[in-house]
Short mmCIF file of C-alpha atoms in Angstrom, two decimals:
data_model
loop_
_atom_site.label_atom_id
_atom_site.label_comp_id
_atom_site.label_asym_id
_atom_site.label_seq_id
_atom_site.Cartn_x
_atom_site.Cartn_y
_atom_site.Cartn_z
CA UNK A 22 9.17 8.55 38.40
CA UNK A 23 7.35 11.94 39.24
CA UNK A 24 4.05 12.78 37.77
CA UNK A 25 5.35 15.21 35.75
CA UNK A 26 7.69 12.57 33.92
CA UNK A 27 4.61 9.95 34.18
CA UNK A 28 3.97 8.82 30.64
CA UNK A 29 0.61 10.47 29.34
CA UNK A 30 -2.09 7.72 28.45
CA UNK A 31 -2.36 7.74 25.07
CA UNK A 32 -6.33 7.91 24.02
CA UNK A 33 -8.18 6.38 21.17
CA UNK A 34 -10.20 9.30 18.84
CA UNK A 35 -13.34 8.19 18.51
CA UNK A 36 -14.39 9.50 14.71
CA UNK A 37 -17.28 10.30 14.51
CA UNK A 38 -19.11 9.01 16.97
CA UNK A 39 -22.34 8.80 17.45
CA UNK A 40 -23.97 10.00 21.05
CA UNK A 41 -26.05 6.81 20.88
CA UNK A 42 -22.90 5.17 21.58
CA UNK A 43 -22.79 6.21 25.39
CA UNK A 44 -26.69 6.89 25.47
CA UNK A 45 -28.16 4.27 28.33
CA UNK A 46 -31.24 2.67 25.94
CA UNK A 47 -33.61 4.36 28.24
CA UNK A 48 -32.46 7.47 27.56
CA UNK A 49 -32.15 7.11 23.59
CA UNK A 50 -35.43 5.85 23.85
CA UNK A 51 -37.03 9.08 24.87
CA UNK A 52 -34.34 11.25 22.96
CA UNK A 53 -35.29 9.56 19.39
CA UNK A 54 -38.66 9.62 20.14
CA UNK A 55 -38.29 13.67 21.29
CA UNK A 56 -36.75 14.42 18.57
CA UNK A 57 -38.99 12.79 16.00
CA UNK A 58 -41.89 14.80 17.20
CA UNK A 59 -43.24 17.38 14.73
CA UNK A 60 -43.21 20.73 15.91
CA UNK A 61 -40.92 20.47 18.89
CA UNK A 62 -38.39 22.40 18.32
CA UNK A 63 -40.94 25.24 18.32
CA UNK A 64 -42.44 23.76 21.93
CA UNK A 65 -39.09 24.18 22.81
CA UNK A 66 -38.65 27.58 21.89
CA UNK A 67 -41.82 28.68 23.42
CA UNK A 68 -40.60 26.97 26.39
CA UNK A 69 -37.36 29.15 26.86
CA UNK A 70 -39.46 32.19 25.49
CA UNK A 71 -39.70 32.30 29.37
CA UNK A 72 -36.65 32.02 30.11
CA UNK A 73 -33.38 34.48 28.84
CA UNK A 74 -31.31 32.10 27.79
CA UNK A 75 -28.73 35.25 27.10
CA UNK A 76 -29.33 36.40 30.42
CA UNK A 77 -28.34 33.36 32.18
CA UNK A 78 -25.02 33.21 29.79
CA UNK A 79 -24.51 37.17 30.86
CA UNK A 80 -24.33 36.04 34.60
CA UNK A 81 -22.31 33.30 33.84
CA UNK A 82 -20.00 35.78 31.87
CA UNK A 83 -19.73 38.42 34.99
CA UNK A 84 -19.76 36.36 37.79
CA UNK A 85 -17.33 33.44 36.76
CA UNK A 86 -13.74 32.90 34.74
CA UNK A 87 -14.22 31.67 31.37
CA UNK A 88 -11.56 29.40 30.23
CA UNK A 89 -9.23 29.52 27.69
CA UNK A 90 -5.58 29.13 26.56
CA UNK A 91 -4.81 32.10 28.82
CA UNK A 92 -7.65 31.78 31.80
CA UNK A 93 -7.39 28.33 33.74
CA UNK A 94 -5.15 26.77 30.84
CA UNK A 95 -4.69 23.47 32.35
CA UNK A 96 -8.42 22.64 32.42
CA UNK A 97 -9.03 23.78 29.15
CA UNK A 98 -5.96 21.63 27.74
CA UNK A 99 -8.03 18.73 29.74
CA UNK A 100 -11.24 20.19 27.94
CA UNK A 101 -9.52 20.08 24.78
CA UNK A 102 -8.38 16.68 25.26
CA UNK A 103 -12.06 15.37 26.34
CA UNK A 104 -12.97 16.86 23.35
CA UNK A 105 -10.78 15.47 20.91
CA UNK A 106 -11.30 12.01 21.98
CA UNK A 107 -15.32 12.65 21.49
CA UNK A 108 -14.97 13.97 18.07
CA UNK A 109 -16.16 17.45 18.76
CA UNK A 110 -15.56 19.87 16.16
CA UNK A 111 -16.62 22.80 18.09
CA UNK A 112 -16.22 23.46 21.75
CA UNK A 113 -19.21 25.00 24.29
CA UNK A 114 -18.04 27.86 25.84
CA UNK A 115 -16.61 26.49 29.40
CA UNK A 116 -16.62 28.76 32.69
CA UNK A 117 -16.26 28.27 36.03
CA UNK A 118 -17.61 29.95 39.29
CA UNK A 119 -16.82 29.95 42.63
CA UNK A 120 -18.68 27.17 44.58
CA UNK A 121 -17.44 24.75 47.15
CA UNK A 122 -19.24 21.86 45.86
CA UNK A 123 -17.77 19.11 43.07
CA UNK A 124 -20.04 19.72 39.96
CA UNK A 125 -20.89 21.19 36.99
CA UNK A 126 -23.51 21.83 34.17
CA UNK A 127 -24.34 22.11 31.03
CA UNK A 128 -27.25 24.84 29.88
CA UNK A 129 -28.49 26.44 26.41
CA UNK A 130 -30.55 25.47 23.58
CA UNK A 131 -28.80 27.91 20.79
CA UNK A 132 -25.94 27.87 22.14
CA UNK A 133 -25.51 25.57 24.72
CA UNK A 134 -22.16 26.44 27.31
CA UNK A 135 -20.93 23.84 30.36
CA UNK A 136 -20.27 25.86 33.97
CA UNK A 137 -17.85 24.26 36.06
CA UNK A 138 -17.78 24.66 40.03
CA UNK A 139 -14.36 26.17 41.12
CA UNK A 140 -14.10 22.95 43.84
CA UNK A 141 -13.58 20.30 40.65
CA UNK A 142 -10.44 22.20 39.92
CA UNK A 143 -9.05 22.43 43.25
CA UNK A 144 -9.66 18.72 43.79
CA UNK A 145 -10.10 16.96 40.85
CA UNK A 146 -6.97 15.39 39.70
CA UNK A 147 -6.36 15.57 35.39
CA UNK A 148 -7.96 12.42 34.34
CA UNK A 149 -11.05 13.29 36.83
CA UNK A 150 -11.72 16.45 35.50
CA UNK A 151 -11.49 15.28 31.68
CA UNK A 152 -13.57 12.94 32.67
CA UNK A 153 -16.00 15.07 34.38
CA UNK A 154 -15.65 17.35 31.22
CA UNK A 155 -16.64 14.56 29.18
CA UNK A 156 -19.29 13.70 30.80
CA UNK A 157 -20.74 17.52 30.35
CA UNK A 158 -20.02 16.91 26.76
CA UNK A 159 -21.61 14.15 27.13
CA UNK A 160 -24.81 16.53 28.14
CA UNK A 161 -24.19 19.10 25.06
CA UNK A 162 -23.79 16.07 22.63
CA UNK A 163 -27.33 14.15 23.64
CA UNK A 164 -28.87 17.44 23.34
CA UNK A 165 -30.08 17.07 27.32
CA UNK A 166 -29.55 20.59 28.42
CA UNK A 167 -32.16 21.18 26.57
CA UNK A 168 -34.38 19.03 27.53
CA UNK A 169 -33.72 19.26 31.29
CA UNK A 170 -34.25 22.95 31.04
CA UNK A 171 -37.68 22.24 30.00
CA UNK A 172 -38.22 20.22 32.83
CA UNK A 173 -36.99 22.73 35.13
CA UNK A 174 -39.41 25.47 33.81
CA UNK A 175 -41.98 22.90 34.08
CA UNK A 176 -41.29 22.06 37.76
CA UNK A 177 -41.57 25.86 38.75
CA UNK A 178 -44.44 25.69 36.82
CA UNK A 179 -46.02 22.80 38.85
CA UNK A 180 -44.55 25.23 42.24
CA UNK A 181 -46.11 28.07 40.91
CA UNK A 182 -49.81 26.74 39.65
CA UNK A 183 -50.19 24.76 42.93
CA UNK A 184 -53.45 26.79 44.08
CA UNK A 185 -54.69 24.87 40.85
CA UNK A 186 -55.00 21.66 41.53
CA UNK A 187 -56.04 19.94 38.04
CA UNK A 188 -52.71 21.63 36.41
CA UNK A 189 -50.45 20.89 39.20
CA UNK A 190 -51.37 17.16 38.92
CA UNK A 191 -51.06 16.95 35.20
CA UNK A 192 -47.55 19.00 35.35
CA UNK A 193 -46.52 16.52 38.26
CA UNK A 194 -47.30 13.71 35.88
CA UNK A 195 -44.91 15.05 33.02
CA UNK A 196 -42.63 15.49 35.60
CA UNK A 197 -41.89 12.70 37.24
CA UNK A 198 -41.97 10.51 33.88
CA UNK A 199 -39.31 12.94 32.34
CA UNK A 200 -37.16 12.41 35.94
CA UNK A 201 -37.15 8.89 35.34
CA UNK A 202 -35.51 10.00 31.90
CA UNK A 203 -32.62 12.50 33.48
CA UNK A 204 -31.62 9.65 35.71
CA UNK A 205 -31.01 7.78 32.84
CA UNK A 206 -29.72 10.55 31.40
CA UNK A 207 -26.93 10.97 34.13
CA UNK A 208 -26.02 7.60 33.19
CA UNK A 209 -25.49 8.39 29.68
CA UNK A 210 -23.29 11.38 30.48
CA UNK A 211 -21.48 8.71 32.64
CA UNK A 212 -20.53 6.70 30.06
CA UNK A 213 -19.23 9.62 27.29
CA UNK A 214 -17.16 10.90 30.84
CA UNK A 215 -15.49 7.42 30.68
CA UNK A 216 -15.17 7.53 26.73
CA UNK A 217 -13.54 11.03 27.14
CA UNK A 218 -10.96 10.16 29.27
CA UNK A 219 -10.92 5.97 28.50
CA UNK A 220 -9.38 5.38 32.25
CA UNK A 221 -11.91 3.53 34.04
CA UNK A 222 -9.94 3.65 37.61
CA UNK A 223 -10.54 7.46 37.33
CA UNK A 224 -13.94 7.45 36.38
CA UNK A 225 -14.09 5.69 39.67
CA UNK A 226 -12.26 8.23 41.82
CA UNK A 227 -14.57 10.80 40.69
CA UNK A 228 -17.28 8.94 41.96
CA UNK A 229 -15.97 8.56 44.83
CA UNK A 230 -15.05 12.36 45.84
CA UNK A 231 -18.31 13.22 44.30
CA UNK A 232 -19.77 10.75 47.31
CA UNK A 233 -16.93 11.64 49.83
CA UNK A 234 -14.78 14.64 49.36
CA UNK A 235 -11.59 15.02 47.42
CA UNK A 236 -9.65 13.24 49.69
CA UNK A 237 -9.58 9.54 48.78
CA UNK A 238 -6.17 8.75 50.77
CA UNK A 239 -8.94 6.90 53.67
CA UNK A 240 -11.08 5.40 51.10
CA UNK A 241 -10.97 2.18 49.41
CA UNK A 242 -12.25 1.29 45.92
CA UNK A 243 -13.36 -2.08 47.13
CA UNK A 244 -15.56 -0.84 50.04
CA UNK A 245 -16.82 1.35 48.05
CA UNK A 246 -18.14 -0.95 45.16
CA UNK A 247 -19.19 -3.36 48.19
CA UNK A 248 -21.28 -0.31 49.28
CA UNK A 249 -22.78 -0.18 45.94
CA UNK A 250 -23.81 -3.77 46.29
CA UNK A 251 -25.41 -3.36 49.71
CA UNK A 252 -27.27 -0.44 48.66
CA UNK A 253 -28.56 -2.41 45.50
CA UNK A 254 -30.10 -5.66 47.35
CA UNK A 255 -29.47 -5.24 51.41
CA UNK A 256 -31.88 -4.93 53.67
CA UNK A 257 -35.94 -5.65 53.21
CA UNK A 258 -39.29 -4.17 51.60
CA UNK A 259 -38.99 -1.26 53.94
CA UNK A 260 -35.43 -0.48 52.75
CA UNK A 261 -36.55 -0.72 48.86
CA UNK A 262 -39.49 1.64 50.17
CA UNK A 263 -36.98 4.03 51.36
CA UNK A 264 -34.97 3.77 47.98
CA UNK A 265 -38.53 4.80 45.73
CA UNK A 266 -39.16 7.82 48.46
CA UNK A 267 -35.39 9.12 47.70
CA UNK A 268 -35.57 8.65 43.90
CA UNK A 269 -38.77 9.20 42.81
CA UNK A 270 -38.51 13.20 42.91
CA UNK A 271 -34.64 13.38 42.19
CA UNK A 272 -32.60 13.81 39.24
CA UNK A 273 -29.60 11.96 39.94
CA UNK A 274 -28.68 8.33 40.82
CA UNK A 275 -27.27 7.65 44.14
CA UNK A 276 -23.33 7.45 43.57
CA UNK A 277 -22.74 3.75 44.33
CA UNK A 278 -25.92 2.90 42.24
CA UNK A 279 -23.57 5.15 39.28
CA UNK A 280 -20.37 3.25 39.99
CA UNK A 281 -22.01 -0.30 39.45
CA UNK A 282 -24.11 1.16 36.36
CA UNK A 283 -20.75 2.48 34.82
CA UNK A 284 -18.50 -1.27 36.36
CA UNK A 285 -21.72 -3.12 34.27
CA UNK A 286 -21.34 -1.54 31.37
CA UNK A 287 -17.57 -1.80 31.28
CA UNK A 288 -18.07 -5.68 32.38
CA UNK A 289 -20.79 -6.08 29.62
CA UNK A 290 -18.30 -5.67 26.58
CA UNK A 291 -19.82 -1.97 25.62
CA UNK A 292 -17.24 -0.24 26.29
CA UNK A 293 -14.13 -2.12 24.91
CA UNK A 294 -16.29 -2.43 21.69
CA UNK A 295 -16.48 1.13 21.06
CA UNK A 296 -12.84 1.35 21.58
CA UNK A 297 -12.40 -1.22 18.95
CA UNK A 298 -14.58 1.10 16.53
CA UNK A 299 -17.51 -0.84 16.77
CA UNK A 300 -20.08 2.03 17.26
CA UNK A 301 -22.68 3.96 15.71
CA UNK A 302 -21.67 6.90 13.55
CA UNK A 303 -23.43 10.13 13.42
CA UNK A 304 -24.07 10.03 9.77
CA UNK A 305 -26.66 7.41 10.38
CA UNK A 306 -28.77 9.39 13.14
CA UNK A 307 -30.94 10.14 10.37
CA UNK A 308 -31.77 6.81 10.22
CA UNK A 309 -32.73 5.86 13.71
CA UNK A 310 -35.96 3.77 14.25
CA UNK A 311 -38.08 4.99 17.11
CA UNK A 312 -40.18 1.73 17.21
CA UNK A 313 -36.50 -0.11 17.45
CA UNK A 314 -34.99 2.25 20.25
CA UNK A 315 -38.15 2.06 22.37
CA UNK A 316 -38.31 -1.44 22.33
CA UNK A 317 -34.48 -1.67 23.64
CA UNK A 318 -35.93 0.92 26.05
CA UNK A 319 -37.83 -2.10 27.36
CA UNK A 320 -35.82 -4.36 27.08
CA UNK A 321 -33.33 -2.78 29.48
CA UNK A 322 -35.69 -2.26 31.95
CA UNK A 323 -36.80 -5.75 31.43
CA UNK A 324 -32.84 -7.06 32.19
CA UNK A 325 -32.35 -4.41 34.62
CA UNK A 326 -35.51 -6.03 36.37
CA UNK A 327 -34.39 -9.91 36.44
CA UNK A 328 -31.19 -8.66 37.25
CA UNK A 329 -31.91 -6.77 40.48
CA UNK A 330 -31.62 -8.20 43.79
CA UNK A 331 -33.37 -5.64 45.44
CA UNK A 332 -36.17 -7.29 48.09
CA UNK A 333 -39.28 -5.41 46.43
CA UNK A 334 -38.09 -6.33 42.87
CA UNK A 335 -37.69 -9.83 44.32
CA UNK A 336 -41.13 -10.21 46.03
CA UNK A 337 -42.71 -9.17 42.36
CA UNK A 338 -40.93 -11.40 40.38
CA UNK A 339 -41.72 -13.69 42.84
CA UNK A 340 -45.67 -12.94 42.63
CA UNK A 341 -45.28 -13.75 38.47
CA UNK A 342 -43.94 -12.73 35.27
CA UNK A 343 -43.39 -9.59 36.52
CA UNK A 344 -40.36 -8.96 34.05
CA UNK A 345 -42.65 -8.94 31.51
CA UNK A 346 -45.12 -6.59 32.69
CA UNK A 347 -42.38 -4.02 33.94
CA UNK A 348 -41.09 -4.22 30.38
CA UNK A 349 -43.98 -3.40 28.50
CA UNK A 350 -45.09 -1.08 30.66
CA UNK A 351 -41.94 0.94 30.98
CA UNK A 352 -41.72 0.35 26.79
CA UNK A 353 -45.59 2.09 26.84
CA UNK A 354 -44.11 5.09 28.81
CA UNK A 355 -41.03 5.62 26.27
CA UNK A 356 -44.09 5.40 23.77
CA UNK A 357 -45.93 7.96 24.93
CA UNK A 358 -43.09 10.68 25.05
CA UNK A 359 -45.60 12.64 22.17
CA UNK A 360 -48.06 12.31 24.60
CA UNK A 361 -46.07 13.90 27.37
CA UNK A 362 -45.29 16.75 25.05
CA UNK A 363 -48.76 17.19 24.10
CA UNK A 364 -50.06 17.69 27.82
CA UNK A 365 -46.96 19.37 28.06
CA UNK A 366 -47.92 22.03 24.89
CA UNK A 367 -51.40 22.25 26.36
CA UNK A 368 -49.71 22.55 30.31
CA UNK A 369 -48.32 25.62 28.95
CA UNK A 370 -50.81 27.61 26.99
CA UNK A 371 -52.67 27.27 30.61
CA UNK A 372 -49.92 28.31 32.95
CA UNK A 373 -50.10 31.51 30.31
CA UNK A 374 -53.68 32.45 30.54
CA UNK A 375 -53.41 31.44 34.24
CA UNK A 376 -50.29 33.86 34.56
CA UNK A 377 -52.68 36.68 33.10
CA UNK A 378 -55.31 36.07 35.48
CA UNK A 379 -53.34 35.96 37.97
CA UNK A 380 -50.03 37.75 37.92
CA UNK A 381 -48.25 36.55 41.11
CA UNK A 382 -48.48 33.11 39.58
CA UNK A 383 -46.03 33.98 36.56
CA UNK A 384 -43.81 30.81 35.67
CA UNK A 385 -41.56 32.72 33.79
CA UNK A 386 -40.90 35.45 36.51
CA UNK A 387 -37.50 33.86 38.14
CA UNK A 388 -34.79 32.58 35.56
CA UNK A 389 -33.70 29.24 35.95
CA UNK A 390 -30.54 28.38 37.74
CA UNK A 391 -31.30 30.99 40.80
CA UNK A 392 -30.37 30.40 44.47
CA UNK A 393 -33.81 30.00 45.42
CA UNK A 394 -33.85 26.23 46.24
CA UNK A 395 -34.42 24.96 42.62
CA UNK A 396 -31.90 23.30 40.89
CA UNK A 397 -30.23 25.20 37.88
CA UNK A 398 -31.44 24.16 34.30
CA UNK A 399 -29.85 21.81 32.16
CA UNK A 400 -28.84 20.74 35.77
CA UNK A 401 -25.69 19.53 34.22
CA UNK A 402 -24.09 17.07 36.58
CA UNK A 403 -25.70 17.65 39.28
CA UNK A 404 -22.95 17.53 41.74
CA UNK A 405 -23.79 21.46 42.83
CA UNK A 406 -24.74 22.65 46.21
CA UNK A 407 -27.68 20.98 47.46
CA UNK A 408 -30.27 24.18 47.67
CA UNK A 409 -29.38 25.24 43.97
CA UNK A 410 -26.88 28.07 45.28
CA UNK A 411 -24.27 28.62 47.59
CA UNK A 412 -25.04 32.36 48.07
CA UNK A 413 -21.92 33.27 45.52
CA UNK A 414 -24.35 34.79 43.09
CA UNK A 415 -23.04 31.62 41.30
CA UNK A 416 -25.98 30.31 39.07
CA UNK A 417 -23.79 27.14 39.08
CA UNK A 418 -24.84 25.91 42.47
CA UNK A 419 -26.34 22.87 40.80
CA UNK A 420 -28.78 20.15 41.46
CA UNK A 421 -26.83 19.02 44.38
CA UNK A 422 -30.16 17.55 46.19
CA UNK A 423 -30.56 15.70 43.02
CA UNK A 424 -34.14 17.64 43.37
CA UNK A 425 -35.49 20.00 40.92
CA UNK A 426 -38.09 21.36 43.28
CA UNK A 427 -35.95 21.94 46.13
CA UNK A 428 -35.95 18.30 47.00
CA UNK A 429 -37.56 16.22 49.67
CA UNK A 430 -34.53 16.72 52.12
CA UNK A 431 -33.11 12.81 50.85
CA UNK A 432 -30.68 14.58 48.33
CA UNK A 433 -26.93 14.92 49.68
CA UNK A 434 -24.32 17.62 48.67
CA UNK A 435 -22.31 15.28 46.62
CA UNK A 436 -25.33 14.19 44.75
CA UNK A 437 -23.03 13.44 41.13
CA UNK A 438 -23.84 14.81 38.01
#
């Protein structure tokens, strides 16, 4: 049987679901807690005050191809499809741009669009790109373009105000808690790219080429997972050392630390019970408890904890109820997402004055998404180029290095999104 005659897998609509049903508890943690805040949908908007949103969606518009029935039909029927299975009722504007890395990204606050590097469609096969479309969707439905184009501007911020050091510091601080969040975040996205397209083997694969390359004749699922393994608990302290100093700045999980994220959650039950229906709808959003999602914030981190066999995790839990301190601790920090805001609110009325008094200090002078070494906002799937730009004029080059400030050098190319 050809491919062509292959029987198409048939897909399970999920009605309206909820994007707490693919949001990792971390994440939904922060995102209820976000949301709940008073007045920050206008911190938000003063936020992308500095940037042009419709600027950024006007280079998209005359640099790339956007798709529709009659431009790149085949991906959009895959888009479509993605879509459908997600319950979306109306579809982001999709482009894509010429770029030589696998990745993609979603961007906006009004209205939010997804870019997709011109590589995915040369060597994704169909049920890796609706996956990968998903998984943008994924983005648009959590609402985290918007939020990681907040972090971006904040991170040139923290770049730009370095000859202050009291505002740097603080702006480092926001930073790095809300990074913790986007990794989590990536996970999230994940999940809703395996929801999209419901094949789990693919999911996989696109792992995989984001890690390796389209070419997965010389690669073996296996090895790969056993990588994953290796990665999580191999080696000693100085290895787990090596594994904070590569994370701790980036935005993305390594790739084998996504593929056993997304086999656990498939091997925990989630994921067949949403295909059974069992999820949360999005009539009930309204009704989410902050208190309750910040304490399953903890309580991941808690099991994530016990369950790692990493040798630093192991040494602490060895030392005492480490578990428990981790857990509150990292339920404190989910807490204190108001707080982040504030000093975040506060961050940027000084950056302003700051830009006055000085003028080659302006955060707001470069738009997001440029080819200078920063990663694009909304840094969508971060599977772009690794210096933000691959000289195209595409403003889709990505968060390959997984690095919002141009990295530390750990990031790879095929950083995933």
């Amino acid at each position: 049987m050809t491919a062509a005659e292959t029987p198409a897998r048939r897909r399970i609509t999920l009605t309206g679901i909820s994007s707490r049903a693919w949001e990792h508890p971390a994440d939904r943690g922060a995102l209820v807690a976000l949301r709940e805040l008073r007045g920050f949908d206008d911190v938000l908007r003063t936020f992308f005050g500095m940037w042009n949103e419709r600027g950024f969606r006007l280079s998209v518009l005359a640099s790339g191809i956007r798709v529709d029935h009659r431009q790149y039909p085949a991906v959009w029927q895959r888009y479509a499809e993605a879509a459908a299975t997600l319950d979306v009722a109306e579809l982001p504007e999709l482009y894509v741009t010429q770029s030589p890395w696998l990745g993609a990204e979603a961007v906006g606050l009004d209205r939010p669009f997804i870019v997709l590097n011109s590589a995915c469609v040369q060597q994704l096969d169909e049920d890796e790109l609706r996956c990968l479309l998903g998984h943008e969707l994924g983005h648009v439905g959590s609402g985290h373009a918007v939020y990681k184009t907040m972090l971006m501007i904040l991170t040139r911020w923290a770049a730009n105000l370095s000859w202050l050091p009291v505002g740097a510091i603080a702006l480092r601080a926001i930073i790095a808690a809300m990074l913790e969040w986007w990794r989590k975040a990536e996970l999230s996205a994940d999940r809703a790219g395996l929801l999209a397209g419901q094949d789990p083997a693919a999911a996989l694969r696109l792992l995989m080429k984001l890690a390796g390359g389209g070419d997965l004749s010389q690669v073996d699922t296996t090895a790969f997972l056993e990588q994953a393994a290796e990665y999580a608990g191999g080696g000693d302290l100085r290895d787990s050392l090596h594994k904070i100093r590569m994370t701790a700045w980036s935005t993305h999980p390594a790739p084998v630390a996504r593929a056993a994220q997304l086999r656990q959650w498939v091997d925990s039950g989630a994921y067949g019970r949403v295909l059974a229906g069992d999820y949360p709808r999005r009539d009930d959003d309204g009704s989410t408890s902050v208190s309750e999602e910040i304490k399953a914030a903890a309580e991941s981190y808690r099991e994530e904890f016990n369950r790692s066999t990493d040798p630093l995790v192991g040494l602490l839990r060895r030392l005492g109820d480490g578990a428990a301190d981790v857990g509150e601790w990292v339920g404190g920090g989910a807490g204190r997402a108001r707080s982040w805001m504030d000093a975040a609110t506060e961050a940027a009325g000084r950056a302003r004055r700051a830009g006055r008094a000085a003028p080659g200090a302006s955060a707001g002078a470069t738009a997001p998404g440029g080819g200078d070494g920063a990663a694009s906002p909304g840094g969508g799937d971060g599977t772009g180029s690794p210096a933000g730009g691959d000289g195209t004029g595409s403003p889709a080059g990505g968060d390959g290095t997984g690095s919002p400030a141009g990295g530390d050098g750990t990031g790879s190319p095929g950083t995933p999104g």
